[in-house]
């Protein structure tokens, strides 16, 4: 995915690990968005941190440039610094952008997550520079993918026509302006490391350290820029950068009051003949180990529960310091690089339209953003999105993370840890699943917490089915099953104060909280399908675990509910919300956790507020069927009706935003297209105050809708939706690596990974040693696949299909692929098999390790 000119203006490509925070690589090569201090920090710069290059020819300095392209406009300065004088609007761009120093005229940004490449050139420069930036991102290797570091491989090519000497400088600012802060250069074998620390108490929340590391053979350094006033530091630095030879070391023994933050540098020195190229490696790593819940207003409740608002980031168990983290990365560099690039290459070799592949890959950036945490024991925890200075909407919100598919397939261990946290801590004594996990981990849900959520509670059961099948871990399922069972029984429990399904009818009624932050009254296809999906999934779980009676109970309720839903909640166009918004009596009796009449009754208009109503065409109406199809649960809604529903949504909700009256948040405007959350046939059928967000476009919902279209073979329609989304995130309008909703890097956007599953028709059941493919495309193809412990490619060329394992080990009993298969070979050795035309089965499981190729032919 290549971006040039204006399309690089909004780029911030996150570098870092899962749950470590990240540094953004800007479209022009600047280092921005330093979100490594246990909180979001969009728009931030870390002093004068950057890379720069000096070219010396025949003993004279010929060229000096910062490794940035032009800073995008506007140039009057930002309004973000209202609290400070002499900086911000009216003072021009900040000097920390490095835009005032010579840089490159032309830049091209290529982003293929998890790797970014920046090409820098200038007709007046005697060099061409390419920067490749990445951090380890290796599916099924969660720990190496959770390391707080960013790798920069900088390649310099001599265009001077003569042999030249080069000084490639990495500059890193110490973010800590305290008396105890210090800079120091350390030599560790072949490594040179600039270590910047806050100093003081290493157990303090504010404690932290950064390191800049290189393994360059010849390296000079400055522990400190010149300390002075005004622009003395930058003036002195540019003077030193413009002189031939090595940098002169500068050291200060102590700090004093009134100083600004210090900066240091490492410079790699080398020579190149005309046309020769050389790559130098730098690593920026960090260590900010001590963590607390950002929502400190909860501390009173934490104390009452017997907890202290303190823990360590998981990555502190992987490294002892920032310098230690960089040493690990260089000690294991070849492996980390090989596996990260192998994932990138396999993913981007998938036979998908450009916009689909763009969305599938780019939204993986959420996992590197400050939205995600790994708690002290390694549990994955997340906000919904990232606000300006803290997370937006806490607690690994169950209904939002329903949509997200990527983590489950790429890092199943981490996804299971979310289920563990939900079922161990978030189910109250009556079986209500409260949809936000509390911090610190270990605090348990109370009945008095925010009410249970229908799509969240039952989505957790379906996700548990997915985790079970992706891993084959029946032992894990056995551990969480008792809590899963309680959450299903809660639907008809007399302790359920929202009275979802007291008669075990299979239809959710009563008061129903859901992902749109309000409650429905009256049954809807949208929420009831989640209930049905959970019942069907749990019935199979119960059977396997010997709970036959409960399995039959779930199947009976499912059968009643499905029949009623298909007959009574489909209006010929779509599954709808069966509520008479003028019937105030629907609110009677719901007084727990707030009186429904006070919040929902609109006296002036004589309507219940925040409902879809009977004619609302909601994008998520058939959503739970998508989950059931992707996970292998099976049919929960009538297939013909679902197809019709999808067609209706494409025809009626996929609109130009120029034609939409959007009173909510603006995630699309002008001629940008999107799929609206809900539409109505006419003004008369639309409630006066309909459900929240109804005129918005959520990319997570759009990606889910598009994946559902793809499952039904509507590939062009699915592509049209993907095209519209990625048009909005084109690098000029918005950052391609941060689809927004309630904040940046919004978790729901991870739904885009479902497009890969749908397009490839990927099926999985590791309890039976089975994976399979039923691609929606025709002709030859190649798709990336991933399960717990292994990933690779599946390819068809002519009459042969090849399953490759690129990482890990897959124990394969059955390959589900349609065809009249006549041959099967593992690494060119024939294998005995049986086939029924849709499956190839082996007598005993076949262990496919990295490098293995299973080829079948018809």
CSV table of C-alpha atoms in Angstrom, one decimal, residues 363 402-406 626 630 699-704 707 747-756:
chain,number,residue,atom,x,y,z
A,363,UNK,CA,-6.4,-2.7,11.3
A,402,UNK,CA,-17.4,-9.4,19.6
A,403,UNK,CA,-16.7,-7.8,16.3
A,404,UNK,CA,-13.0,-8.2,16.5
A,405,UNK,CA,-11.7,-11.3,14.7
A,406,UNK,CA,-7.9,-10.8,14.3
A,626,UNK,CA,-22.0,-14.0,10.6
A,630,UNK,CA,-17.3,-17.9,10.7
A,699,UNK,CA,-16.1,0.7,10.3
A,700,UNK,CA,-16.3,-2.4,12.5
A,701,UNK,CA,-20.0,-2.8,11.6
A,702,UNK,CA,-19.2,-2.1,7.9
A,703,UNK,CA,-16.4,-4.7,7.8
A,704,UNK,CA,-18.7,-7.3,9.4
A,707,UNK,CA,-17.6,-10.1,5.3
A,747,UNK,CA,-11.2,-2.2,18.5
A,748,UNK,CA,-14.3,-2.9,16.4
A,749,UNK,CA,-12.3,-2.3,13.2
A,750,UNK,CA,-10.5,-5.6,13.9
A,751,UNK,CA,-13.6,-7.1,12.3
A,752,UNK,CA,-11.9,-6.5,9.0
A,753,UNK,CA,-9.9,-9.8,9.5
A,754,UNK,CA,-13.3,-11.6,9.0
A,755,UNK,CA,-13.0,-10.6,5.3
A,756,UNK,CA,-10.0,-13.0,5.0
